[in-house]
PDB file of C-alpha atoms in Angstrom:
ATOM      1  CA  MET A   4     149.906  96.312  87.001  1.00 72.00           C
ATOM      2  CA  SER A   5     148.019  94.478  89.744  1.00 87.00           C
ATOM      3  CA  THR A   6     145.050  96.250  91.326  1.00 95.00           C
ATOM      4  CA  PRO A   7     144.902  96.587  95.133  1.00 96.00           C
ATOM      5  CA  PHE A   8     142.167  93.904  95.064  1.00 97.00           C
ATOM      6  CA  GLN A   9     144.367  91.451  93.131  1.00 96.00           C
ATOM      7  CA  LYS A  10     147.314  92.091  95.450  1.00 97.00           C
ATOM      8  CA  ALA A  11     145.197  91.724  98.594  1.00 97.00           C
ATOM      9  CA  SER A  12     143.572  88.508  97.301  1.00 97.00           C
ATOM     10  CA  GLU A  13     146.941  87.037  96.396  1.00 97.00           C
ATOM     11  CA  TRP A  14     148.438  87.915  99.783  1.00 98.00           C
ATOM     12  CA  ILE A  15     145.426  86.585 101.704  1.00 98.00           C
ATOM     13  CA  ASP A  16     145.742  83.319  99.739  1.00 98.00           C
ATOM     14  CA  ALA A  17     149.493  83.211 100.433  1.00 98.00           C
ATOM     15  CA  GLU A  18     148.864  83.586 104.178  1.00 98.00           C
ATOM     16  CA  ASN A  19     146.156  80.896 104.189  1.00 98.00           C
ATOM     17  CA  ALA A  20     148.324  78.578 102.076  1.00 98.00           C
ATOM     18  CA  GLN A  21     150.676  78.310 105.081  1.00 97.00           C
ATOM     19  CA  ASP A  22     148.039  76.455 107.139  1.00 97.00           C
ATOM     20  CA  PRO A  23     149.686  73.201 108.317  1.00 97.00           C
ATOM     21  CA  ASN A  24     146.225  71.578 108.609  1.00 96.00           C
ATOM     22  CA  ILE A  25     145.235  69.757 105.428  1.00 96.00           C
ATOM     23  CA  GLU A  26     141.743  69.055 104.126  1.00 94.00           C
ATOM     24  CA  THR A  27     140.831  66.930 101.124  1.00 93.00           C
ATOM     25  CA  ASP A  28     138.253  68.052  98.583  1.00 92.00           C
ATOM     26  CA  GLN A  29     137.475  65.800  95.612  1.00 91.00           C
ATOM     27  CA  ASN A  30     140.703  63.836  96.184  1.00 94.00           C
ATOM     28  CA  VAL A  31     142.878  66.977  96.203  1.00 95.00           C
ATOM     29  CA  GLU A  32     144.632  68.124  99.386  1.00 96.00           C
ATOM     30  CA  TYR A  33     144.487  71.804 100.368  1.00 97.00           C
ATOM     31  CA  PRO A  34     145.678  73.855 103.326  1.00 97.00           C
ATOM     32  CA  LYS A  35     142.458  73.967 105.392  1.00 97.00           C
ATOM     33  CA  GLU A  36     141.990  77.748 105.585  1.00 97.00           C
ATOM     34  CA  LEU A  37     142.869  78.279 101.918  1.00 97.00           C
ATOM     35  CA  LEU A  38     140.095  75.853 100.991  1.00 97.00           C
ATOM     36  CA  TYR A  39     137.688  77.604 103.383  1.00 97.00           C
ATOM     37  CA  SER A  40     138.624  81.024 101.929  1.00 97.00           C
ATOM     38  CA  ASN A  41     138.033  79.796  98.359  1.00 97.00           C
ATOM     39  CA  ARG A  42     134.676  78.304  99.340  1.00 97.00           C
ATOM     40  CA  MET A  43     133.629  81.552 101.037  1.00 98.00           C
ATOM     41  CA  TYR A  44     134.530  83.661  98.007  1.00 98.00           C
ATOM     42  CA  GLU A  45     132.885  81.282  95.512  1.00 97.00           C
ATOM     43  CA  LYS A  46     129.707  81.065  97.603  1.00 98.00           C
ATOM     44  CA  LEU A  47     129.556  84.864  97.918  1.00 98.00           C
ATOM     45  CA  MET A  48     129.887  85.311  94.147  1.00 98.00           C
ATOM     46  CA  GLU A  49     127.157  82.705  93.532  1.00 96.00           C
ATOM     47  CA  PHE A  50     124.825  84.173  96.144  1.00 97.00           C
ATOM     48  CA  CYS A  51     125.477  87.878  95.519  1.00 97.00           C
ATOM     49  CA  PRO A  52     127.604  88.547  92.400  1.00 97.00           C
ATOM     50  CA  GLU A  53     127.213  92.313  92.895  1.00 97.00           C
ATOM     51  CA  ALA A  54     128.788  92.218  96.398  1.00 98.00           C
ATOM     52  CA  SER A  55     131.069  95.161  97.160  1.00 97.00           C
ATOM     53  CA  GLU A  56     134.847  94.804  97.111  1.00 97.00           C
ATOM     54  CA  GLU A  57     134.831  95.182 100.914  1.00 98.00           C
ATOM     55  CA  VAL A  58     132.559  92.133 101.325  1.00 98.00           C
ATOM     56  CA  GLN A  59     134.571  90.173  98.766  1.00 98.00           C
ATOM     57  CA  ILE A  60     137.775  90.711 100.737  1.00 98.00           C
ATOM     58  CA  ALA A  61     136.041  90.068 104.076  1.00 98.00           C
ATOM     59  CA  SER A  62     134.741  86.743 102.689  1.00 98.00           C
ATOM     60  CA  LYS A  63     138.234  85.645 101.632  1.00 98.00           C
ATOM     61  CA  ALA A  64     139.828  86.764 104.911  1.00 98.00           C
ATOM     62  CA  GLN A  65     137.108  85.473 107.245  1.00 95.00           C
ATOM     63  CA  HIS A  66     139.419  82.832 108.792  1.00 96.00           C
ATOM     64  CA  ILE A  67     142.825  84.205 107.765  1.00 97.00           C
ATOM     65  CA  CYS A  68     145.637  82.404 109.670  1.00 97.00           C
ATOM     66  CA  ARG A  69     143.059  80.915 112.062  1.00 96.00           C
ATOM     67  CA  TRP A  70     145.410  78.112 113.122  1.00 96.00           C
ATOM     68  CA  LYS A  71     147.683  80.672 114.816  1.00 96.00           C
ATOM     69  CA  VAL A  72     145.139  81.228 117.622  1.00 94.00           C
ATOM     70  CA  ALA A  73     144.623  77.741 119.045  1.00 92.00           C
ATOM     71  CA  ARG A  74     141.329  76.871 120.737  1.00 92.00           C
ATOM     72  CA  GLU A  75     143.348  74.898 123.323  1.00 92.00           C
ATOM     73  CA  SER A  76     145.041  78.115 124.493  1.00 93.00           C
ATOM     74  CA  TYR A  77     141.709  79.156 126.096  1.00 94.00           C
ATOM     75  CA  PRO A  78     139.705  77.456 128.863  1.00 93.00           C
ATOM     76  CA  MET A  79     137.759  74.536 127.367  1.00 92.00           C
ATOM     77  CA  ASP A  80     134.367  75.806 128.509  1.00 93.00           C
ATOM     78  CA  ARG A  81     131.648  78.037 127.041  1.00 90.00           C
ATOM     79  CA  VAL A  82     133.247  81.260 128.352  1.00 93.00           C
ATOM     80  CA  GLY A  83     136.645  80.221 126.953  1.00 93.00           C
ATOM     81  CA  TYR A  84     135.043  79.373 123.613  1.00 92.00           C
ATOM     82  CA  LEU A  85     133.300  82.740 123.348  1.00 92.00           C
ATOM     83  CA  ARG A  86     136.471  84.624 124.279  1.00 94.00           C
ATOM     84  CA  TRP A  87     138.429  82.639 121.682  1.00 95.00           C
ATOM     85  CA  ARG A  88     135.822  83.536 119.018  1.00 92.00           C
ATOM     86  CA  GLU A  89     135.925  87.241 119.913  1.00 94.00           C
ATOM     87  CA  ASP A  90     139.737  87.318 119.907  1.00 95.00           C
ATOM     88  CA  LEU A  91     139.774  85.488 116.567  1.00 95.00           C
ATOM     89  CA  LYS A  92     137.567  88.135 114.939  1.00 95.00           C
ATOM     90  CA  LYS A  93     139.966  90.872 116.091  1.00 96.00           C
ATOM     91  CA  PHE A  94     142.978  88.832 114.961  1.00 97.00           C
ATOM     92  CA  HIS A  95     141.470  88.201 111.498  1.00 97.00           C
ATOM     93  CA  ALA A  96     140.542  91.885 111.137  1.00 97.00           C
ATOM     94  CA  LYS A  97     144.033  93.084 112.190  1.00 97.00           C
ATOM     95  CA  THR A  98     145.848  90.586 109.929  1.00 98.00           C
ATOM     96  CA  THR A  99     143.663  91.628 106.981  1.00 98.00           C
ATOM     97  CA  ALA A 100     144.062  95.356 107.737  1.00 98.00           C
ATOM     98  CA  GLU A 101     147.863  95.001 107.507  1.00 98.00           C
ATOM     99  CA  ILE A 102     147.541  93.316 104.087  1.00 98.00           C
ATOM    100  CA  LEU A 103     145.091  95.949 102.812  1.00 98.00           C
ATOM    101  CA  GLU A 104     147.370  98.766 103.909  1.00 98.00           C
ATOM    102  CA  ARG A 105     150.287  97.167 102.055  1.00 97.00           C
ATOM    103  CA  ALA A 106     148.045  96.717  98.984  1.00 97.00           C
ATOM    104  CA  GLY A 107     147.375 100.471  98.933  1.00 96.00           C
ATOM    105  CA  TYR A 108     143.780 100.715 100.195  1.00 97.00           C
ATOM    106  CA  GLU A 109     142.556 103.839 101.979  1.00 97.00           C
ATOM    107  CA  GLN A 110     141.861 103.760 105.722  1.00 97.00           C
ATOM    108  CA  SER A 111     138.081 104.065 105.274  1.00 97.00           C
ATOM    109  CA  PHE A 112     138.070 100.909 103.105  1.00 98.00           C
ATOM    110  CA  ILE A 113     140.266  99.037 105.624  1.00 98.00           C
ATOM    111  CA  ASP A 114     137.991 100.115 108.513  1.00 97.00           C
ATOM    112  CA  ARG A 115     134.932  98.849 106.649  1.00 98.00           C
ATOM    113  CA  VAL A 116     136.518  95.436 105.979  1.00 98.00           C
ATOM    114  CA  SER A 117     137.493  95.178 109.671  1.00 97.00           C
ATOM    115  CA  PHE A 118     133.916  96.101 110.663  1.00 97.00           C
ATOM    116  CA  LEU A 119     132.604  93.273 108.452  1.00 97.00           C
ATOM    117  CA  ILE A 120     135.119  90.653 109.608  1.00 97.00           C
ATOM    118  CA  GLU A 121     134.251  91.496 113.221  1.00 95.00           C
ATOM    119  CA  LYS A 122     130.584  90.947 112.234  1.00 91.00           C
ATOM    120  CA  LYS A 123     129.408  94.209 113.760  1.00 92.00           C
ATOM    121  CA  LEU A 124     125.719  95.170 113.645  1.00 91.00           C
ATOM    122  CA  LEU A 125     124.542  91.751 112.489  1.00 84.00           C
ATOM    123  CA  LYS A 126     120.887  91.920 111.357  1.00 86.00           C
ATOM    124  CA  LYS A 127     121.219  95.740 111.128  1.00 92.00           C
ATOM    125  CA  ASP A 128     124.016  96.214 108.583  1.00 95.00           C
ATOM    126  CA  ALA A 129     123.119  94.713 105.177  1.00 96.00           C
ATOM    127  CA  GLU A 130     126.710  93.765 104.305  1.00 97.00           C
ATOM    128  CA  THR A 131     127.445  92.201 107.692  1.00 97.00           C
ATOM    129  CA  GLN A 132     124.251  90.182 107.195  1.00 97.00           C
ATOM    130  CA  LEU A 133     125.333  89.186 103.686  1.00 97.00           C
ATOM    131  CA  LEU A 134     128.677  87.948 105.018  1.00 97.00           C
ATOM    132  CA  GLU A 135     126.914  86.010 107.797  1.00 97.00           C
ATOM    133  CA  ASP A 136     124.564  84.417 105.239  1.00 97.00           C
ATOM    134  CA  VAL A 137     127.580  83.259 103.219  1.00 97.00           C
ATOM    135  CA  ILE A 138     129.307  81.878 106.349  1.00 97.00           C
ATOM    136  CA  CYS A 139     126.150  79.892 107.185  1.00 96.00           C
ATOM    137  CA  LEU A 140     125.691  78.679 103.587  1.00 97.00           C
ATOM    138  CA  VAL A 141     129.318  77.480 103.432  1.00 97.00           C
ATOM    139  CA  PHE A 142     128.829  75.666 106.744  1.00 95.00           C
ATOM    140  CA  LEU A 143     125.620  73.958 105.575  1.00 94.00           C
ATOM    141  CA  ASP A 144     127.035  73.076 102.156  1.00 94.00           C
ATOM    142  CA  TYR A 145     130.526  71.837 103.108  1.00 94.00           C
ATOM    143  CA  TYR A 146     130.816  71.341 106.862  1.00 91.00           C
ATOM    144  CA  LEU A 147     127.457  69.990 108.044  1.00 90.00           C
ATOM    145  CA  GLU A 148     128.226  66.436 106.884  1.00 84.00           C
ATOM    146  CA  PRO A 149     131.427  66.002 108.984  1.00 83.00           C
ATOM    147  CA  PHE A 150     129.616  67.687 111.911  1.00 81.00           C
ATOM    148  CA  VAL A 151     126.777  65.144 111.732  1.00 82.00           C
ATOM    149  CA  GLU A 152     129.276  62.314 112.195  1.00 82.00           C
ATOM    150  CA  LYS A 153     130.561  63.820 115.474  1.00 82.00           C
ATOM    151  CA  HIS A 154     127.411  64.960 117.327  1.00 79.00           C
ATOM    152  CA  ASP A 155     124.112  63.547 118.544  1.00 81.00           C
ATOM    153  CA  ASP A 156     120.785  64.644 117.030  1.00 79.00           C
ATOM    154  CA  GLU A 157     119.837  67.040 119.831  1.00 83.00           C
ATOM    155  CA  LYS A 158     123.103  68.986 119.597  1.00 84.00           C
ATOM    156  CA  LEU A 159     122.842  69.023 115.785  1.00 86.00           C
ATOM    157  CA  LYS A 160     119.277  70.335 115.852  1.00 88.00           C
ATOM    158  CA  ASN A 161     120.393  73.105 118.185  1.00 88.00           C
ATOM    159  CA  ILE A 162     123.336  74.032 115.880  1.00 88.00           C
ATOM    160  CA  ILE A 163     121.108  74.030 112.775  1.00 90.00           C
ATOM    161  CA  LYS A 164     118.487  76.170 114.541  1.00 92.00           C
ATOM    162  CA  LYS A 165     121.153  78.689 115.679  1.00 92.00           C
ATOM    163  CA  THR A 166     122.635  78.798 112.173  1.00 93.00           C
ATOM    164  CA  TRP A 167     119.175  79.385 110.677  1.00 94.00           C
ATOM    165  CA  ASP A 168     118.409  82.178 113.152  1.00 93.00           C
ATOM    166  CA  LYS A 169     121.516  84.104 112.030  1.00 94.00           C
ATOM    167  CA  MET A 170     120.422  84.100 108.379  1.00 95.00           C
ATOM    168  CA  SER A 171     118.222  86.415 106.312  1.00 95.00           C
ATOM    169  CA  GLU A 172     115.145  85.230 104.408  1.00 94.00           C
ATOM    170  CA  LYS A 173     117.186  85.281 101.179  1.00 96.00           C
ATOM    171  CA  GLY A 174     119.794  83.140 102.954  1.00 96.00           C
ATOM    172  CA  HIS A 175     117.098  80.658 104.021  1.00 94.00           C
ATOM    173  CA  GLN A 176     115.867  80.298 100.447  1.00 94.00           C
ATOM    174  CA  GLU A 177     119.410  79.680  99.202  1.00 95.00           C
ATOM    175  CA  ALA A 178     120.081  77.175 102.017  1.00 94.00           C
ATOM    176  CA  LEU A 179     117.090  75.080 100.964  1.00 90.00           C
ATOM    177  CA  LYS A 180     118.564  74.745  97.438  1.00 92.00           C
ATOM    178  CA  ILE A 181     121.732  73.008  98.696  1.00 93.00           C
ATOM    179  CA  ASN A 182     122.051  69.381  97.626  1.00 92.00           C
ATOM    180  CA  TYR A 183     121.964  67.659 101.047  1.00 91.00           C
ATOM    181  CA  SER A 184     121.950  63.938 101.702  1.00 88.00           C
ATOM    182  CA  GLU A 185     118.440  62.680 102.481  1.00 88.00           C
ATOM    183  CA  GLU A 186     119.364  62.178 106.170  1.00 87.00           C
ATOM    184  CA  ASN A 187     120.699  65.715 106.510  1.00 87.00           C
ATOM    185  CA  LEU A 188     117.710  67.239 104.744  1.00 87.00           C
ATOM    186  CA  ASN A 189     115.410  65.378 107.156  1.00 88.00           C
ATOM    187  CA  LEU A 190     117.543  66.565 110.083  1.00 87.00           C
ATOM    188  CA  ILE A 191     117.299  70.193 108.887  1.00 88.00           C
ATOM    189  CA  LYS A 192     113.539  69.929 108.429  1.00 87.00           C
ATOM    190  CA  ALA A 193     113.138  68.358 111.883  1.00 87.00           C
ATOM    191  CA  SER A 194     115.337  71.079 113.450  1.00 89.00           C
ATOM    192  CA  LEU A 195     113.276  73.851 111.871  1.00 87.00           C
ATOM    193  CA  GLY A 196     109.861  72.210 112.145  1.00 83.00           C
ATOM    194  CA  LEU A 197     109.412  72.284 108.343  1.00 77.00           C
TER     195      LEU A 197
END
């Protein structure tokens, strides 16, 4: 007999496995959002092995089916970007809620996962903050390098500073343990005045 958690995890993975966008990790190709989901879950379990089941599911479902809400379908300006991000959070929460209901979770559990995915009460709710820390750690560990190739130093410093500001002190300590390239470590230190 599968537990609700096993069912939900399997179904979230199955949804993310349909991503037509492919990313390569250590010479293996993965659907992009399945790889992101796995990285989120692994990072959460490294950073906070005692995380609640709600946070565990929220970490896996953070970007569920993200490709279905295209950035290009919104105005290509700051306002359009922010609206896209807000709509994505609601879309991820709704998609996950449907899976959790099918897996047999109670409404209070589903509501809590939706609350976390929508990143409500950041800096005030400990679990929302934990999820945000993991999002930032995954970005710094896996996605900073490709970002560096696309943007100039000023923009990068701004992104690193904003990422840092979203994190807790525990998150900062963990972020400084990541094995960055020398250039990226220098960029981070310059961004943060370390």
